[in-house]
């Protein structure tokens, strides 16, 4: 005989479990609250706080150009605002942004371009040249634009209709874009200091009075305060230097020059020139590798000093001079086939007065 029906027992057990659960849950909730981060609502209504931001974004999107207070007072910015507002309207109507200019009746397909103005002056110079050929006479044309390249003028008459080099015929001063140089196939260089508006001619003449030419890039001083200091090596390996941007003819200071570099302010040699010198021999009859002397020229005292020998390559950067030299006096010559041909990298931090060997693996070539 059953004392309690089965369903009554199950119901009692259920009530007991609910009662125990009610006792346990608050304890677990309080212990778990340590790991829960509560987030309070901002005192500003979220929907209302987004309305000004949405209005500002809509205003900027609809405006042609946004500008700061300082830009409103700048005439250059105002002119640019007007220009780009016009361009934007054209873009809306399907007009393409870029502009193309065709040099009419131009048959010289080599082109060199240089920006030649400061503060967004919009001045550009283009030199078109024809490849030098055995059966053709070289030709060149100088073009100038004052409106960012929209319109061009044939400017060759301002440089006496001379012919200029295809390679490095148009060069610009790295410190002053208004100073540009045109290098000819002959003994003269044309220089402008006002973005090509006017030009002056500078001749390179040897001591014997013979004419020369320039086959390499001009070597500009790395320091902005010496932007008028320019060095150039002629085709007969003579070194010319000017300290007034060719206002007067450059002077010859050295012969047999391979490479030239200016000193730097960091090494307190900004008035010095570093050059490698040596005899130029025909590579077909040369017995061993060519080694040169590294010399330093002080433009203040006009004195030369040899600071390193057996030099293959060198460069100047900040206060350091790096030079690759041969370890042996006679590397790989026919007279001594077993001579050491290893290279050493030498470094100087005092303008070449003292040198230290870089701790590098054995070098047997240019790497």
CSV table of C-alpha atoms in Angstrom, one decimal:
chain,number,residue,atom,x,y,z
A,1,UNK,CA,0.0,0.0,0.0
A,2,UNK,CA,1.5,3.4,-1.0
A,3,UNK,CA,1.6,6.1,1.6
A,4,UNK,CA,1.8,8.9,-1.0
A,5,UNK,CA,1.0,8.8,-4.7
A,6,UNK,CA,3.9,8.9,-7.0
A,7,UNK,CA,2.9,12.2,-8.5
A,8,UNK,CA,2.8,13.8,-5.1
A,9,UNK,CA,6.3,12.7,-4.4
A,10,UNK,CA,7.6,14.2,-7.6
A,11,UNK,CA,5.8,17.5,-6.9
A,12,UNK,CA,7.3,17.7,-3.4
A,13,UNK,CA,10.8,17.1,-4.8
A,14,UNK,CA,10.3,19.8,-7.4
A,15,UNK,CA,9.3,22.3,-4.7
A,16,UNK,CA,12.4,21.4,-2.6
A,17,UNK,CA,14.7,22.0,-5.7
A,18,UNK,CA,13.1,25.3,-6.4
A,19,UNK,CA,13.6,26.4,-2.8
A,20,UNK,CA,17.2,25.4,-2.8
A,21,UNK,CA,17.8,27.1,-6.2
A,22,UNK,CA,16.4,30.4,-4.8
A,23,UNK,CA,18.9,30.2,-1.9
A,24,UNK,CA,21.9,29.5,-4.2
A,25,UNK,CA,21.3,32.0,-7.1
A,26,UNK,CA,21.9,35.2,-5.1
A,27,UNK,CA,25.2,33.9,-3.8
A,28,UNK,CA,26.4,33.0,-7.3
A,29,UNK,CA,25.3,36.4,-8.6
A,30,UNK,CA,27.1,38.3,-6.0
A,31,UNK,CA,30.3,36.4,-6.6
A,32,UNK,CA,30.1,36.8,-10.4
A,33,UNK,CA,29.5,40.6,-10.2
A,34,UNK,CA,33.2,41.1,-9.7
A,35,UNK,CA,33.8,40.0,-13.3
A,36,UNK,CA,31.0,42.2,-14.9
A,37,UNK,CA,31.6,45.7,-16.1
A,38,UNK,CA,28.6,48.0,-15.9
A,39,UNK,CA,28.1,50.7,-18.5
A,40,UNK,CA,26.3,53.9,-17.6
A,41,UNK,CA,24.3,55.8,-20.2
A,42,UNK,CA,25.7,59.1,-21.3
A,43,UNK,CA,23.9,62.1,-19.7
A,44,UNK,CA,23.3,63.4,-23.3
A,45,UNK,CA,20.7,61.7,-25.3
A,46,UNK,CA,22.4,59.5,-27.9
A,47,UNK,CA,20.0,60.4,-30.7
A,48,UNK,CA,20.3,64.1,-30.0
A,49,UNK,CA,24.1,64.0,-29.7
A,50,UNK,CA,24.5,62.6,-33.3
A,51,UNK,CA,22.3,65.2,-34.9
A,52,UNK,CA,25.0,68.0,-34.9
A,53,UNK,CA,27.7,65.6,-36.2
A,54,UNK,CA,25.4,64.4,-39.0
A,55,UNK,CA,24.6,68.0,-39.9
A,56,UNK,CA,28.4,68.9,-40.0
A,57,UNK,CA,29.2,66.0,-42.2
A,58,UNK,CA,26.4,66.8,-44.5
A,59,UNK,CA,27.6,70.5,-44.7
A,60,UNK,CA,31.2,69.4,-45.5
A,61,UNK,CA,30.0,66.9,-48.1
A,62,UNK,CA,27.9,69.5,-49.8
A,63,UNK,CA,30.5,72.3,-49.7
A,64,UNK,CA,32.9,72.7,-52.6
A,65,UNK,CA,36.0,73.3,-50.5
A,66,UNK,CA,36.5,73.3,-46.8
A,67,UNK,CA,39.1,75.7,-45.3
A,68,UNK,CA,40.6,76.9,-42.1
A,69,UNK,CA,40.5,80.4,-40.8
A,70,UNK,CA,44.2,81.0,-41.7
A,71,UNK,CA,43.5,79.7,-45.3
A,72,UNK,CA,40.7,82.2,-45.7
A,73,UNK,CA,43.3,85.0,-45.4
A,74,UNK,CA,45.8,83.5,-47.8
A,75,UNK,CA,45.4,84.7,-51.4
A,76,UNK,CA,47.2,81.6,-52.7
A,77,UNK,CA,44.7,79.3,-51.0
A,78,UNK,CA,41.8,81.5,-52.2
A,79,UNK,CA,43.0,81.2,-55.8
A,80,UNK,CA,43.4,77.4,-55.5
A,81,UNK,CA,39.9,77.2,-54.0
A,82,UNK,CA,38.4,79.0,-57.0
A,83,UNK,CA,40.4,76.8,-59.4
A,84,UNK,CA,39.5,73.5,-57.8
A,85,UNK,CA,35.8,74.5,-57.4
A,86,UNK,CA,35.7,75.1,-61.1
A,87,UNK,CA,37.5,71.8,-61.7
A,88,UNK,CA,35.0,70.0,-59.5
A,89,UNK,CA,32.1,71.3,-61.4
A,90,UNK,CA,33.7,70.1,-64.6
A,91,UNK,CA,34.1,66.7,-63.1
A,92,UNK,CA,30.5,66.6,-62.2
A,93,UNK,CA,29.7,67.2,-65.8
A,94,UNK,CA,31.9,64.3,-67.0
A,95,UNK,CA,35.0,66.3,-67.9
A,96,UNK,CA,38.3,64.5,-67.3
A,97,UNK,CA,40.7,66.1,-64.8
A,98,UNK,CA,44.0,65.6,-66.6
A,99,UNK,CA,45.1,67.9,-69.4
A,100,UNK,CA,47.3,66.9,-72.4
A,101,UNK,CA,49.6,69.3,-74.4
A,102,UNK,CA,51.0,68.4,-77.8
A,103,UNK,CA,54.2,70.1,-78.8
A,104,UNK,CA,53.3,71.0,-82.4
A,105,UNK,CA,55.8,70.1,-85.1
A,106,UNK,CA,58.1,68.5,-82.6
A,107,UNK,CA,60.1,65.6,-84.0
A,108,UNK,CA,62.6,65.2,-81.0
A,109,UNK,CA,61.2,62.4,-78.9
A,110,UNK,CA,63.6,62.6,-75.9
A,111,UNK,CA,62.2,64.9,-73.2
A,112,UNK,CA,63.6,66.1,-69.9
A,113,UNK,CA,61.3,68.1,-67.5
A,114,UNK,CA,62.1,70.2,-64.4
A,115,UNK,CA,60.0,72.3,-62.1
A,116,UNK,CA,61.7,75.7,-62.1
A,117,UNK,CA,59.8,77.8,-59.6
A,118,UNK,CA,59.3,78.3,-55.9
A,119,UNK,CA,56.1,78.5,-53.9
A,120,UNK,CA,53.9,76.8,-56.5
A,121,UNK,CA,54.9,79.3,-59.1
A,122,UNK,CA,53.8,76.9,-61.8
A,123,UNK,CA,57.0,77.3,-63.9
A,124,UNK,CA,58.2,74.3,-65.9
A,125,UNK,CA,61.1,73.8,-68.3
A,126,UNK,CA,61.2,71.0,-70.9
A,127,UNK,CA,64.2,70.2,-73.0
A,128,UNK,CA,63.5,68.0,-76.1
A,129,UNK,CA,66.5,66.4,-77.8
A,130,UNK,CA,67.3,64.2,-80.7
A,131,UNK,CA,69.6,61.2,-80.2
A,132,UNK,CA,73.1,61.9,-81.4
A,133,UNK,CA,73.8,59.8,-84.5
A,134,UNK,CA,76.7,59.4,-86.8
A,135,UNK,CA,74.7,60.6,-89.7
A,136,UNK,CA,72.7,63.3,-87.9
A,137,UNK,CA,73.5,66.6,-86.2
A,138,UNK,CA,72.2,66.8,-82.6
A,139,UNK,CA,69.2,69.0,-82.0
A,140,UNK,CA,67.4,70.4,-79.0
A,141,UNK,CA,64.5,72.8,-78.1
A,142,UNK,CA,63.9,74.5,-74.8
A,143,UNK,CA,60.2,75.0,-73.8
A,144,UNK,CA,58.9,77.0,-70.9
A,145,UNK,CA,55.5,77.1,-69.2
A,146,UNK,CA,54.2,79.6,-66.6
A,147,UNK,CA,50.9,78.0,-65.9
A,148,UNK,CA,51.7,74.5,-64.7
A,149,UNK,CA,52.1,73.1,-68.2
A,150,UNK,CA,48.8,74.2,-69.8
A,151,UNK,CA,50.5,76.5,-72.3
A,152,UNK,CA,54.1,76.3,-73.6
A,153,UNK,CA,56.5,78.7,-75.4
A,154,UNK,CA,59.5,77.9,-77.5
A,155,UNK,CA,62.2,79.4,-75.3
A,156,UNK,CA,65.2,78.4,-77.4
A,157,UNK,CA,66.0,82.0,-78.5
A,158,UNK,CA,66.7,82.9,-74.9
A,159,UNK,CA,69.6,80.5,-74.9
A,160,UNK,CA,70.9,81.6,-78.4
A,161,UNK,CA,69.3,78.6,-80.0
A,162,UNK,CA,72.2,76.4,-78.8
A,163,UNK,CA,72.1,72.6,-78.7
A,164,UNK,CA,72.2,70.8,-75.4
A,165,UNK,CA,72.9,67.3,-74.3
A,166,UNK,CA,70.4,64.5,-74.2
A,167,UNK,CA,71.9,63.0,-71.0
A,168,UNK,CA,72.0,65.4,-68.1
A,169,UNK,CA,71.5,68.3,-70.4
A,170,UNK,CA,68.9,69.8,-68.1
A,171,UNK,CA,69.8,70.0,-64.4
A,172,UNK,CA,68.3,71.8,-61.4
A,173,UNK,CA,69.9,73.0,-58.2
A,174,UNK,CA,68.7,70.8,-55.4
A,175,UNK,CA,68.4,73.7,-53.0
A,176,UNK,CA,66.8,76.3,-55.2
A,177,UNK,CA,64.5,75.1,-58.0
A,178,UNK,CA,64.7,78.6,-59.7
A,179,UNK,CA,68.3,77.8,-60.5
A,180,UNK,CA,68.5,75.6,-63.6
A,181,UNK,CA,71.5,74.6,-65.8
A,182,UNK,CA,71.7,73.6,-69.5
A,183,UNK,CA,74.8,71.6,-70.4
A,184,UNK,CA,75.9,71.7,-74.0
A,185,UNK,CA,78.0,69.3,-76.2
A,186,UNK,CA,80.6,72.0,-76.3
A,187,UNK,CA,82.4,74.1,-73.7
A,188,UNK,CA,79.6,76.2,-72.3
A,189,UNK,CA,76.8,76.0,-69.7
A,190,UNK,CA,73.7,78.2,-69.6
A,191,UNK,CA,72.5,79.2,-66.1
A,192,UNK,CA,69.2,80.8,-64.9
A,193,UNK,CA,68.4,82.0,-61.4
A,194,UNK,CA,64.8,83.1,-62.1
A,195,UNK,CA,63.2,79.9,-63.4
A,196,UNK,CA,64.3,80.4,-67.0
A,197,UNK,CA,63.1,84.0,-67.5
A,198,UNK,CA,66.7,85.0,-68.4
A,199,UNK,CA,69.9,83.0,-68.9
A,200,UNK,CA,73.7,83.7,-68.7
A,201,UNK,CA,76.4,81.8,-70.5
A,202,UNK,CA,79.5,80.4,-68.7
A,203,UNK,CA,82.5,79.1,-70.7
A,204,UNK,CA,84.8,76.3,-69.6
A,205,UNK,CA,88.3,77.0,-71.1
A,206,UNK,CA,91.5,75.2,-70.3
A,207,UNK,CA,94.7,77.0,-69.4
A,208,UNK,CA,96.0,76.3,-72.9
A,209,UNK,CA,92.9,78.0,-74.3
A,210,UNK,CA,91.3,74.9,-75.8
A,211,UNK,CA,87.6,74.2,-75.6
A,212,UNK,CA,86.1,71.5,-73.5
A,213,UNK,CA,82.8,69.8,-72.8
A,214,UNK,CA,81.0,68.4,-69.8
A,215,UNK,CA,80.0,64.7,-69.9
A,216,UNK,CA,78.8,64.2,-66.3
A,217,UNK,CA,76.4,65.6,-63.8
A,218,UNK,CA,77.2,68.8,-62.0
A,219,UNK,CA,78.3,68.3,-58.4
A,220,UNK,CA,76.2,70.5,-56.1
A,221,UNK,CA,77.2,71.3,-52.5
A,222,UNK,CA,75.0,69.3,-50.0
A,223,UNK,CA,74.5,72.2,-47.7
A,224,UNK,CA,71.7,74.7,-48.5
A,225,UNK,CA,73.8,77.7,-47.4
A,226,UNK,CA,76.3,76.9,-50.1
A,227,UNK,CA,73.8,76.5,-53.0
A,228,UNK,CA,76.1,78.5,-55.3
A,229,UNK,CA,79.0,76.1,-54.8
A,230,UNK,CA,79.2,73.9,-57.9
A,231,UNK,CA,81.9,71.5,-59.2
A,232,UNK,CA,82.2,70.1,-62.7
A,233,UNK,CA,84.6,67.6,-64.4
A,234,UNK,CA,85.3,68.2,-68.0
A,235,UNK,CA,85.8,65.5,-70.7
A,236,UNK,CA,89.6,65.8,-70.3
A,237,UNK,CA,89.2,65.1,-66.5
A,238,UNK,CA,89.9,68.6,-65.3
A,239,UNK,CA,88.1,69.8,-62.2
A,240,UNK,CA,86.3,73.2,-62.4
A,241,UNK,CA,84.7,74.9,-59.4
A,242,UNK,CA,82.5,78.0,-59.0
A,243,UNK,CA,81.5,79.6,-55.7
A,244,UNK,CA,79.0,82.1,-57.3
A,245,UNK,CA,76.9,79.8,-59.4
A,246,UNK,CA,78.8,80.5,-62.6
A,247,UNK,CA,78.4,84.3,-62.3
A,248,UNK,CA,82.0,84.4,-63.3
A,249,UNK,CA,83.7,81.6,-65.3
A,250,UNK,CA,84.6,78.5,-63.2
A,251,UNK,CA,88.3,78.1,-62.3
A,252,UNK,CA,90.4,75.0,-62.9
A,253,UNK,CA,91.9,73.6,-59.8
A,254,UNK,CA,93.0,70.0,-60.6
A,255,UNK,CA,93.8,67.6,-63.5
A,256,UNK,CA,93.4,63.9,-63.8
A,257,UNK,CA,90.2,63.8,-61.6
A,258,UNK,CA,88.0,60.7,-61.6
A,259,UNK,CA,85.4,61.6,-58.9
A,260,UNK,CA,84.5,64.7,-56.8
A,261,UNK,CA,82.5,65.2,-53.7
A,262,UNK,CA,81.9,68.3,-51.4
A,263,UNK,CA,82.6,68.2,-47.7
A,264,UNK,CA,79.9,68.6,-45.1
A,265,UNK,CA,79.1,70.8,-42.2
A,266,UNK,CA,79.0,67.7,-39.9
A,267,UNK,CA,82.6,67.1,-40.5
A,268,UNK,CA,83.5,70.8,-40.5
A,269,UNK,CA,84.8,70.5,-44.1
A,270,UNK,CA,82.1,72.4,-45.9
A,271,UNK,CA,84.7,74.5,-47.7
A,272,UNK,CA,86.6,71.4,-48.9
A,273,UNK,CA,86.5,69.2,-51.9
A,274,UNK,CA,87.4,65.5,-52.0
A,275,UNK,CA,88.6,64.0,-55.3
A,276,UNK,CA,90.2,60.8,-56.6
A,277,UNK,CA,93.1,61.3,-58.9
A,278,UNK,CA,95.2,59.1,-61.0
A,279,UNK,CA,96.5,58.4,-64.5
A,280,UNK,CA,94.0,57.4,-67.1
A,281,UNK,CA,95.1,54.3,-69.0
A,282,UNK,CA,93.6,52.3,-71.8
A,283,UNK,CA,91.7,49.4,-70.2
A,284,UNK,CA,92.9,47.2,-73.1
A,285,UNK,CA,96.6,47.6,-72.1
A,286,UNK,CA,96.1,48.0,-68.4
A,287,UNK,CA,98.0,45.3,-66.5
A,288,UNK,CA,96.3,45.5,-63.1
A,289,UNK,CA,93.3,47.2,-61.5
A,290,UNK,CA,93.3,50.9,-61.4
A,291,UNK,CA,94.1,52.5,-58.0
A,292,UNK,CA,93.7,56.1,-57.2
A,293,UNK,CA,94.7,58.6,-54.6
A,294,UNK,CA,92.1,60.4,-52.5
A,295,UNK,CA,92.9,64.0,-52.1
A,296,UNK,CA,91.3,66.9,-50.1
A,297,UNK,CA,91.3,70.5,-51.3
A,298,UNK,CA,90.8,73.4,-48.9
A,299,UNK,CA,89.2,76.2,-50.9
A,300,UNK,CA,90.1,78.7,-48.2
A,301,UNK,CA,93.8,78.0,-48.1
A,302,UNK,CA,94.0,76.7,-51.7
A,303,UNK,CA,96.0,73.7,-50.5
A,304,UNK,CA,95.8,70.0,-51.6
A,305,UNK,CA,96.6,67.0,-49.3
A,306,UNK,CA,96.6,63.3,-50.1
A,307,UNK,CA,94.7,61.6,-47.4
A,308,UNK,CA,94.4,58.0,-48.6
A,309,UNK,CA,96.0,55.7,-51.3
A,310,UNK,CA,95.0,52.6,-53.3
A,311,UNK,CA,91.4,53.9,-53.4
A,312,UNK,CA,88.9,52.3,-55.7
A,313,UNK,CA,85.7,54.0,-54.6
A,314,UNK,CA,84.7,56.6,-52.0
A,315,UNK,CA,81.8,58.7,-50.8
A,316,UNK,CA,81.0,61.4,-48.3
A,317,UNK,CA,77.9,61.3,-46.1
A,318,UNK,CA,77.2,63.5,-43.0
A,319,UNK,CA,80.4,63.4,-41.0
A,320,UNK,CA,81.8,60.2,-42.5
A,321,UNK,CA,84.0,59.5,-45.5
A,322,UNK,CA,83.8,55.9,-46.8
A,323,UNK,CA,86.6,54.5,-49.0
A,324,UNK,CA,87.1,51.1,-50.6
A,325,UNK,CA,90.9,50.4,-51.0
A,326,UNK,CA,93.1,47.5,-52.1
A,327,UNK,CA,94.9,45.8,-49.3
A,328,UNK,CA,97.9,45.0,-51.5
A,329,UNK,CA,100.1,47.5,-53.3
A,330,UNK,CA,100.0,45.4,-56.4
A,331,UNK,CA,96.8,43.5,-56.6
A,332,UNK,CA,96.5,40.8,-59.3
A,333,UNK,CA,99.3,42.0,-61.6
A,334,UNK,CA,101.1,39.8,-64.2
A,335,UNK,CA,104.3,40.3,-62.3
A,336,UNK,CA,102.9,38.7,-59.2
A,337,UNK,CA,99.9,36.4,-59.8
A,338,UNK,CA,99.6,35.5,-56.1
A,339,UNK,CA,99.3,39.0,-54.7
A,340,UNK,CA,96.4,39.6,-52.4
A,341,UNK,CA,93.5,41.4,-54.1
A,342,UNK,CA,91.3,41.8,-51.0
A,343,UNK,CA,89.5,45.0,-50.3
A,344,UNK,CA,89.3,47.0,-47.1
A,345,UNK,CA,86.6,49.5,-46.2
A,346,UNK,CA,88.2,52.5,-44.5
A,347,UNK,CA,86.1,55.1,-42.6
A,348,UNK,CA,87.1,58.6,-41.4
A,349,UNK,CA,85.0,60.8,-39.1
A,350,UNK,CA,87.3,63.8,-39.0
A,351,UNK,CA,87.5,64.9,-42.6
A,352,UNK,CA,90.2,62.4,-43.6
A,353,UNK,CA,92.8,63.1,-41.0
A,354,UNK,CA,92.6,59.7,-39.5
A,355,UNK,CA,91.1,56.4,-40.8
A,356,UNK,CA,89.8,53.2,-39.3
A,357,UNK,CA,89.2,49.8,-40.9
A,358,UNK,CA,85.6,48.7,-40.9
A,359,UNK,CA,85.1,45.2,-39.4
A,360,UNK,CA,83.6,43.4,-42.4
A,361,UNK,CA,84.1,40.0,-44.0
A,362,UNK,CA,86.8,39.7,-46.8
A,363,UNK,CA,85.8,41.7,-49.8
A,364,UNK,CA,87.1,40.8,-53.3
A,365,UNK,CA,84.8,42.9,-55.4
A,366,UNK,CA,82.3,45.7,-55.3
A,367,UNK,CA,79.3,44.7,-53.2
